[in-house]
Amino acid sequence: DMLEKEKLDAVCIGTPDHWHAKQTIDSMNAGLHVYCEKPMTKKVEEALEVVDTWKKTGKIMQVGVQSTSLPVWDDVRARLQEGQLGKVLQFQTEYFRNSSMGQWRYYALKKEMNPQNIDWNLWLGTKEGLAEYQPFDRAVYAQWRRFWPFGSGMFTDLFVHRTTAMLKATGLRYPGRVVGAGGLYLEYDGRDVPDVATVAADFNEGVQGLVNATMCNQETRIKQIIRGHNGSFVFGNGEGFDGYDFIPERPQVTRDSSLKQQRIDVAQIKDTTYAHFKNWVEAMQANDQSKCNNPPDLGAAAIAVVNMGSNSYRNGKVYHFDADTHKITEGDGSWSKKWEAMSEARQKPKHIPGWKAGDKGSVLEEPSYMTLAGPWVDGKPPKNNPDSNAG
């Protein structure tokens, strides 16, 4: 109704997750710029459609992961591309929480929440095909993040925050393979979504991402880390970074005694929400999609990680994402086989986008005795060393 009745330039979308895609696409097609709270969409297919609409319309869109407006991630990405960690291998991140009443039940139920005051069918989106009809329930209305038809628990409410930041830091985007695990082990309050979960995302650049949390323990969270062959970047928890640490691997591995533990200072942003909105406004004023700190193509990649992870958890399957066709398929043995083939061919490792460091921290030493390796055919030693049977 607002699109038809109001003269708008831009909209901010903060509705339940299952409405995000339709409202975002309709708004951009109507000529409006969009700020959409995370998660950008509920499904991967919807996210890809949003990206297509964004490209087609040329409108300015910002996804509401406020931490992407922290300067730390651009600093990290530059250092990774210059090879400070060597070959980038893995990132891990988290979003632990704890509550005496169960996560998301702190959204209070009120008597005023009733079918007389709420257009329940509109909220559900039954006419638009967004959800099936179900009887009105105050708990579903106020605490929808606990229920699969409308949210995806920690996967899309929390994991998407940290995942987006790590994708921005590494330059990675869509995963190649994703598996999710976990369960509902304590919060037996009628919810659908798990209270313990892990997502493992493997990328075609030869990097693995791990996202882990429980909603029932918070004081012993895992650290946020990016790991490479020559060292690691270790971050604090939360979003108020004023710096991070470089932890080198030992010189017996790196062959570089100049690598020392280092504290890397970065500018701190006191109010990331303000900074994120300001960034969106400035991008609109410049009419430049590239100025947004969290554009839809980054938002869609994060959705691919967390949504494929939640679907894997729910369906008990591994999922693959085709980088060329953007199609999702059920997993098979092709993932491990392609890396084994690279090893058999003695290929060089793949790298994160924007890699500028050549072979730095990416090539193994070859011990002299490895010339003795190779299959013996008809009782004869390997061709690369005909004297290998001496001894």
Short mmCIF file of C-alpha atoms in Angstrom, two decimals:
data_model
loop_
_atom_site.label_atom_id
_atom_site.label_comp_id
_atom_site.label_asym_id
_atom_site.label_seq_id
_atom_site.Cartn_x
_atom_site.Cartn_y
_atom_site.Cartn_z
CA ASP A 1 0.00 0.00 0.00
CA MET A 2 2.82 2.43 0.82
CA LEU A 3 4.37 1.95 -2.60
CA GLU A 4 1.07 2.93 -4.22
CA LYS A 5 -0.02 5.75 -1.90
CA GLU A 6 3.15 7.45 -0.71
CA LYS A 7 5.76 9.42 -2.65
CA LEU A 8 8.88 7.68 -1.38
CA ASP A 9 12.56 7.78 -2.29
CA ALA A 10 13.72 4.94 -0.06
CA VAL A 11 12.44 2.37 2.43
CA CYS A 12 13.79 0.59 5.50
CA ILE A 13 12.56 -2.98 5.89
CA GLY A 14 12.44 -4.54 9.36
CA THR A 15 9.64 -7.09 9.01
CA PRO A 16 9.84 -10.83 9.83
CA ASP A 17 12.30 -12.66 7.61
CA HIS A 18 9.75 -14.32 5.34
CA TRP A 19 8.63 -10.90 4.03
CA HIS A 20 12.07 -9.48 3.21
CA ALA A 21 12.48 -10.73 -0.35
CA LYS A 22 9.07 -9.63 -1.64
CA GLN A 23 9.22 -6.21 -0.01
CA THR A 24 12.78 -5.61 -1.20
CA ILE A 25 12.12 -6.66 -4.79
CA ASP A 26 8.82 -4.75 -5.00
CA SER A 27 10.49 -1.62 -3.60
CA MET A 28 13.43 -1.63 -6.01
CA ASN A 29 11.14 -2.34 -8.96
CA ALA A 30 9.09 0.68 -7.85
CA GLY A 31 12.21 2.85 -8.07
CA LEU A 32 13.08 3.00 -4.37
CA HIS A 33 16.40 2.57 -2.63
CA VAL A 34 16.33 -0.09 0.11
CA TYR A 35 17.80 -0.70 3.54
CA CYS A 36 16.80 -4.24 4.56
CA GLU A 37 17.60 -5.67 7.94
CA LYS A 38 19.42 -8.96 8.08
CA PRO A 39 18.88 -11.59 6.95
CA MET A 40 18.48 -10.18 3.48
CA THR A 41 16.07 -13.01 2.65
CA LYS A 42 14.94 -16.29 4.14
CA LYS A 43 15.95 -18.49 1.19
CA VAL A 44 18.97 -18.62 -1.11
CA GLU A 45 16.79 -18.51 -4.21
CA GLU A 46 15.18 -15.31 -2.95
CA ALA A 47 18.59 -13.78 -2.29
CA LEU A 48 19.69 -14.46 -5.86
CA GLU A 49 16.50 -12.82 -7.14
CA VAL A 50 17.21 -9.76 -4.99
CA VAL A 51 20.70 -9.51 -6.48
CA ASP A 52 19.27 -9.72 -10.00
CA THR A 53 16.75 -6.98 -9.22
CA TRP A 54 19.44 -4.79 -7.65
CA LYS A 55 21.59 -5.09 -10.76
CA LYS A 56 18.65 -4.52 -13.11
CA THR A 57 17.26 -1.45 -11.35
CA GLY A 58 20.54 0.17 -10.31
CA LYS A 59 19.04 1.11 -6.95
CA ILE A 60 21.14 1.54 -3.80
CA MET A 61 20.67 -1.29 -1.32
CA GLN A 62 22.25 -1.86 2.07
CA VAL A 63 21.79 -5.05 4.11
CA GLY A 64 21.56 -4.44 7.84
CA VAL A 65 24.65 -6.16 9.17
CA GLN A 66 26.03 -3.15 10.98
CA SER A 67 29.46 -4.64 11.68
CA THR A 68 30.31 -4.46 7.97
CA SER A 69 30.77 -0.71 8.47
CA LEU A 70 33.70 -1.37 10.80
CA PRO A 71 37.04 -0.47 9.13
CA VAL A 72 38.68 -3.60 10.54
CA TRP A 73 37.47 -5.87 7.73
CA ASP A 74 38.98 -3.79 4.92
CA ASP A 75 42.27 -3.71 6.84
CA VAL A 76 42.21 -7.48 7.30
CA ARG A 77 41.39 -8.16 3.65
CA ALA A 78 44.31 -6.01 2.46
CA ARG A 79 46.71 -7.88 4.74
CA LEU A 80 45.37 -11.26 3.65
CA GLN A 81 45.75 -10.35 -0.02
CA GLU A 82 49.34 -9.23 0.61
CA GLY A 83 50.08 -12.65 2.09
CA GLN A 84 50.68 -11.84 5.77
CA LEU A 85 49.10 -15.18 6.75
CA GLY A 86 50.32 -17.07 3.71
CA LYS A 87 47.78 -19.38 2.14
CA VAL A 88 44.43 -18.68 3.86
CA LEU A 89 42.96 -21.96 5.08
CA GLN A 90 40.13 -21.41 7.53
CA PHE A 91 38.02 -18.94 9.44
CA GLN A 92 35.99 -19.62 12.54
CA THR A 93 33.40 -17.41 14.17
CA GLU A 94 30.58 -17.56 16.69
CA TYR A 95 27.53 -15.94 18.23
CA PHE A 96 27.02 -17.50 21.67
CA ARG A 97 24.15 -16.43 23.92
CA ASN A 98 22.50 -17.57 27.14
CA SER A 99 19.19 -16.84 28.80
CA SER A 100 17.24 -17.96 31.85
CA MET A 101 14.00 -18.00 29.85
CA GLY A 102 15.10 -19.27 26.43
CA GLN A 103 16.40 -17.29 23.48
CA TRP A 104 13.96 -14.80 21.88
CA ARG A 105 11.32 -15.32 24.59
CA TYR A 106 12.31 -11.94 26.03
CA TYR A 107 9.96 -10.41 23.44
CA ALA A 108 7.00 -10.06 25.82
CA LEU A 109 3.50 -11.24 24.96
CA LYS A 110 0.73 -8.69 25.55
CA LYS A 111 -3.05 -8.93 25.74
CA GLU A 112 -3.29 -6.28 23.05
CA MET A 113 -1.77 -8.78 20.65
CA ASN A 114 -4.97 -10.32 19.32
CA PRO A 115 -6.77 -10.89 15.99
CA GLN A 116 -8.86 -7.78 16.55
CA ASN A 117 -5.74 -5.59 16.48
CA ILE A 118 -3.59 -7.60 14.07
CA ASP A 119 -4.30 -8.52 10.46
CA TRP A 120 -3.06 -12.07 10.95
CA ASN A 121 -3.46 -13.22 7.35
CA LEU A 122 -1.50 -10.20 6.18
CA TRP A 123 1.23 -10.85 8.75
CA LEU A 124 1.46 -14.47 7.59
CA GLY A 125 1.45 -13.46 3.93
CA THR A 126 -0.92 -16.24 2.93
CA LYS A 127 -2.29 -14.29 -0.05
CA GLU A 128 1.26 -13.63 -1.26
CA GLY A 129 2.21 -17.30 -0.83
CA LEU A 130 4.79 -16.51 1.86
CA ALA A 131 3.42 -18.85 4.54
CA GLU A 132 0.63 -21.34 5.10
CA TYR A 133 -2.26 -20.40 7.33
CA GLN A 134 -2.05 -21.30 11.00
CA PRO A 135 -4.18 -20.16 13.94
CA PHE A 136 -3.18 -16.92 15.61
CA ASP A 137 -0.66 -17.36 18.42
CA ARG A 138 0.85 -14.50 20.40
CA ALA A 139 4.10 -16.44 20.82
CA VAL A 140 4.49 -16.90 17.08
CA TYR A 141 3.65 -13.25 16.43
CA ALA A 142 6.09 -11.80 18.98
CA GLN A 143 8.77 -14.49 18.99
CA TRP A 144 8.70 -15.61 15.36
CA ARG A 145 12.47 -16.20 15.29
CA ARG A 146 11.83 -19.47 17.17
CA PHE A 147 9.75 -20.97 14.36
CA TRP A 148 10.91 -22.22 10.95
CA PRO A 149 8.14 -20.75 8.75
CA PHE A 150 9.13 -17.20 9.71
CA GLY A 151 12.73 -17.29 10.94
CA SER A 152 15.62 -19.73 11.21
CA GLY A 153 16.79 -19.21 14.77
CA MET A 154 20.47 -18.54 15.25
CA PHE A 155 21.27 -19.39 11.61
CA THR A 156 19.71 -16.26 10.13
CA ASP A 157 19.30 -14.07 13.22
CA LEU A 158 22.87 -14.40 14.54
CA PHE A 159 25.18 -16.47 12.33
CA VAL A 160 24.53 -14.16 9.40
CA HIS A 161 26.16 -11.28 11.32
CA ARG A 162 29.50 -12.99 11.84
CA THR A 163 29.45 -14.85 8.53
CA THR A 164 28.98 -11.63 6.56
CA ALA A 165 31.92 -10.03 8.38
CA MET A 166 34.19 -12.99 7.65
CA LEU A 167 33.21 -13.05 3.99
CA LYS A 168 33.97 -9.34 3.76
CA ALA A 169 37.34 -9.83 5.48
CA THR A 170 38.44 -12.73 3.28
CA GLY A 171 36.84 -11.59 0.03
CA LEU A 172 35.12 -14.96 -0.25
CA ARG A 173 31.53 -15.16 -1.45
CA TYR A 174 29.44 -18.22 -2.30
CA PRO A 175 30.45 -21.53 -0.69
CA GLY A 176 30.99 -24.69 -2.68
CA ARG A 177 29.77 -27.13 -0.05
CA VAL A 178 27.89 -26.65 3.24
CA VAL A 179 26.89 -28.96 6.08
CA GLY A 180 25.02 -28.07 9.24
CA ALA A 181 24.82 -29.89 12.57
CA GLY A 182 23.34 -29.40 16.00
CA GLY A 183 20.15 -30.04 17.90
CA LEU A 184 17.53 -28.81 20.33
CA TYR A 185 18.99 -30.02 23.62
CA LEU A 186 17.66 -27.72 26.37
CA GLU A 187 15.13 -25.10 25.25
CA TYR A 188 12.07 -27.35 25.21
CA ASP A 189 9.54 -24.53 25.16
CA GLY A 190 7.67 -25.36 21.97
CA ARG A 191 10.23 -23.84 19.60
CA ASP A 192 11.35 -25.43 16.32
CA VAL A 193 14.88 -24.10 15.95
CA PRO A 194 17.97 -25.66 17.59
CA ASP A 195 19.80 -24.29 20.62
CA VAL A 196 23.16 -25.79 19.57
CA ALA A 197 24.40 -25.48 15.99
CA THR A 198 27.47 -25.54 13.78
CA VAL A 199 27.84 -24.71 10.09
CA ALA A 200 30.86 -25.86 8.09
CA ALA A 201 31.20 -24.13 4.72
CA ASP A 202 33.89 -25.15 2.23
CA PHE A 203 34.84 -22.67 -0.49
CA ASN A 204 36.19 -23.30 -3.99
CA GLU A 205 39.19 -21.10 -3.14
CA GLY A 206 40.37 -23.80 -0.74
CA VAL A 207 39.14 -22.22 2.49
CA GLN A 208 36.84 -23.58 5.17
CA GLY A 209 34.51 -21.48 7.31
CA LEU A 210 33.20 -22.66 10.69
CA VAL A 211 30.32 -20.96 12.52
CA ASN A 212 29.46 -22.33 15.95
CA ALA A 213 27.26 -21.39 18.90
CA THR A 214 24.83 -22.45 21.55
CA MET A 215 21.99 -20.35 22.89
CA CYS A 216 22.52 -21.83 26.37
CA ASN A 217 26.12 -20.87 27.25
CA GLN A 218 28.00 -17.63 26.68
CA GLU A 219 31.00 -17.19 28.97
CA THR A 220 33.32 -19.62 27.13
CA ARG A 221 32.75 -18.60 23.53
CA ILE A 222 35.21 -19.73 20.89
CA LYS A 223 37.49 -17.07 19.45
CA GLN A 224 36.99 -15.46 16.07
CA ILE A 225 40.02 -16.40 13.97
CA ILE A 226 41.28 -16.40 10.39
CA ARG A 227 44.02 -19.01 9.91
CA GLY A 228 46.75 -19.20 7.29
CA HIS A 229 49.85 -21.34 6.78
CA ASN A 230 52.13 -18.64 8.25
CA GLY A 231 49.91 -17.42 11.09
CA SER A 232 46.50 -16.31 12.29
CA PHE A 233 44.49 -13.16 12.91
CA VAL A 234 42.63 -13.34 16.23
CA PHE A 235 39.69 -11.02 16.90
CA GLY A 236 37.68 -10.15 19.95
CA ASN A 237 34.05 -11.14 20.35
CA GLY A 238 31.30 -8.71 19.52
CA GLU A 239 31.66 -5.78 17.15
CA GLY A 240 33.52 -3.04 19.04
CA PHE A 241 36.97 -3.80 17.65
CA ASP A 242 39.83 -1.37 18.21
CA GLY A 243 42.34 -3.88 16.88
CA TYR A 244 43.25 -7.53 16.45
CA ASP A 245 46.25 -9.80 16.95
CA PHE A 246 48.62 -11.48 14.51
CA ILE A 247 49.90 -14.79 15.88
CA PRO A 248 52.69 -16.24 13.70
CA GLU A 249 53.44 -19.90 13.24
CA ARG A 250 56.85 -21.05 14.47
CA PRO A 251 59.86 -20.20 12.26
CA GLN A 252 60.65 -23.90 11.75
CA VAL A 253 57.52 -23.91 9.58
CA THR A 254 57.52 -20.43 8.07
CA ARG A 255 61.30 -20.22 7.53
CA ASP A 256 60.90 -16.56 8.48
CA SER A 257 62.22 -15.53 11.89
CA SER A 258 61.10 -11.93 11.30
CA LEU A 259 57.46 -12.86 11.89
CA LYS A 260 56.56 -11.72 15.40
CA GLN A 261 53.34 -11.54 17.37
CA GLN A 262 51.75 -8.18 16.64
CA ARG A 263 48.84 -6.06 17.83
CA ILE A 264 47.24 -4.32 14.86
CA ASP A 265 45.29 -1.18 15.78
CA VAL A 266 42.27 -0.04 13.79
CA ALA A 267 39.85 2.84 14.16
CA GLN A 268 36.97 2.04 16.49
CA ILE A 269 33.37 2.85 15.58
CA LYS A 270 31.30 3.65 18.66
CA ASP A 271 27.89 3.39 16.98
CA THR A 272 27.86 0.89 14.13
CA THR A 273 24.14 1.35 13.48
CA TYR A 274 24.61 5.07 12.85
CA ALA A 275 27.71 4.43 10.74
CA HIS A 276 25.89 1.82 8.66
CA PHE A 277 22.90 4.05 7.94
CA LYS A 278 25.21 6.98 7.20
CA ASN A 279 27.07 4.82 4.69
CA TRP A 280 23.78 3.96 2.96
CA VAL A 281 22.70 7.61 2.81
CA GLU A 282 26.06 8.65 1.37
CA ALA A 283 25.80 5.92 -1.27
CA MET A 284 22.34 7.21 -2.23
CA GLN A 285 23.61 10.78 -2.42
CA ALA A 286 26.42 9.63 -4.72
CA ASN A 287 24.06 7.25 -6.56
CA ASP A 288 26.83 4.67 -6.38
CA GLN A 289 25.98 1.06 -5.52
CA SER A 290 29.64 0.23 -4.86
CA LYS A 291 29.82 2.60 -1.89
CA CYS A 292 27.58 0.44 0.32
CA ASN A 293 29.46 -1.56 2.94
CA ASN A 294 27.07 -4.50 2.71
CA PRO A 295 25.53 -4.68 -0.77
CA PRO A 296 23.17 -7.48 -1.87
CA ASP A 297 25.86 -9.61 -3.51
CA LEU A 298 27.63 -9.90 -0.14
CA GLY A 299 24.30 -10.36 1.62
CA ALA A 300 23.33 -13.17 -0.73
CA ALA A 301 26.61 -15.01 -0.17
CA ALA A 302 26.07 -14.91 3.60
CA ILE A 303 22.52 -16.21 3.14
CA ALA A 304 23.89 -19.09 1.07
CA VAL A 305 26.17 -20.14 3.93
CA VAL A 306 23.65 -19.93 6.76
CA ASN A 307 20.56 -21.09 4.86
CA MET A 308 22.28 -24.09 3.32
CA GLY A 309 23.58 -24.84 6.82
CA SER A 310 20.12 -24.72 8.38
CA ASN A 311 18.66 -26.84 5.57
CA SER A 312 21.47 -29.35 6.01
CA TYR A 313 20.71 -29.57 9.73
CA ARG A 314 16.99 -30.01 9.10
CA ASN A 315 17.22 -32.44 6.19
CA GLY A 316 20.29 -34.43 7.17
CA LYS A 317 22.03 -33.74 3.86
CA VAL A 318 25.15 -32.05 2.52
CA TYR A 319 24.55 -29.34 -0.08
CA HIS A 320 26.70 -28.12 -2.97
CA PHE A 321 26.44 -24.70 -4.62
CA ASP A 322 27.45 -24.31 -8.27
CA ALA A 323 29.34 -21.03 -8.70
CA ASP A 324 28.45 -20.81 -12.40
CA THR A 325 24.77 -21.77 -12.41
CA HIS A 326 23.96 -20.76 -8.80
CA LYS A 327 22.10 -24.05 -8.42
CA ILE A 328 21.99 -25.99 -5.15
CA THR A 329 22.30 -29.77 -5.30
CA GLU A 330 22.64 -32.56 -2.79
CA GLY A 331 26.22 -33.47 -2.01
CA ASP A 332 28.21 -36.35 -3.45
CA GLY A 333 31.84 -37.44 -3.51
CA SER A 334 32.91 -34.88 -6.12
CA TRP A 335 34.12 -32.34 -3.54
CA SER A 336 36.86 -34.48 -2.03
CA LYS A 337 37.77 -35.96 -5.39
CA LYS A 338 38.60 -32.59 -6.97
CA TRP A 339 41.07 -31.73 -4.18
CA GLU A 340 42.63 -35.18 -4.35
CA ALA A 341 43.09 -34.69 -8.10
CA MET A 342 44.92 -31.40 -7.44
CA SER A 343 47.26 -33.19 -5.04
CA GLU A 344 47.87 -36.02 -7.49
CA ALA A 345 48.79 -33.45 -10.16
CA ARG A 346 51.03 -31.55 -7.70
CA GLN A 347 49.16 -28.32 -8.43
CA LYS A 348 49.59 -25.06 -6.56
CA PRO A 349 46.93 -24.04 -4.01
CA LYS A 350 43.99 -21.84 -4.87
CA HIS A 351 43.72 -18.46 -3.17
CA ILE A 352 41.23 -15.91 -1.89
CA PRO A 353 40.03 -13.24 -4.34
CA GLY A 354 42.55 -10.45 -4.85
CA TRP A 355 45.58 -12.53 -3.80
CA LYS A 356 48.79 -10.63 -4.64
CA ALA A 357 51.46 -12.63 -2.82
CA GLY A 358 52.49 -15.27 -5.35
CA ASP A 359 53.72 -18.40 -3.60
CA LYS A 360 54.22 -16.73 -0.21
CA GLY A 361 53.30 -19.17 2.53
CA SER A 362 51.71 -21.46 -0.03
CA VAL A 363 54.31 -23.96 -1.23
CA LEU A 364 55.66 -26.93 0.70
CA GLU A 365 59.34 -27.78 0.90
CA GLU A 366 60.29 -30.95 -0.91
CA PRO A 367 62.60 -33.17 1.19
CA SER A 368 65.38 -34.75 -0.84
CA TYR A 369 64.30 -38.22 0.22
CA MET A 370 60.99 -37.78 -1.61
CA THR A 371 62.85 -38.71 -4.78
CA LEU A 372 62.53 -42.24 -3.44
CA ALA A 373 58.73 -42.06 -3.70
CA GLY A 374 56.67 -43.50 -6.52
CA PRO A 375 55.13 -46.81 -7.55
CA TRP A 376 57.31 -49.77 -8.39
CA VAL A 377 56.20 -51.31 -11.68
CA ASP A 378 57.13 -54.92 -12.46
CA GLY A 379 59.51 -54.83 -9.54
CA LYS A 380 61.41 -51.86 -10.95
CA PRO A 381 62.01 -48.64 -8.96
CA PRO A 382 60.37 -45.32 -9.92
CA LYS A 383 61.63 -43.79 -13.15
CA ASN A 384 62.47 -40.51 -11.42
CA ASN A 385 65.20 -42.31 -9.43
CA PRO A 386 66.45 -45.59 -10.88
CA ASP A 387 68.88 -45.94 -7.96
CA SER A 388 66.08 -45.91 -5.37
CA ASN A 389 66.43 -49.66 -4.77
CA ALA A 390 69.94 -49.18 -3.45
CA GLY A 391 70.38 -49.49 0.28
#
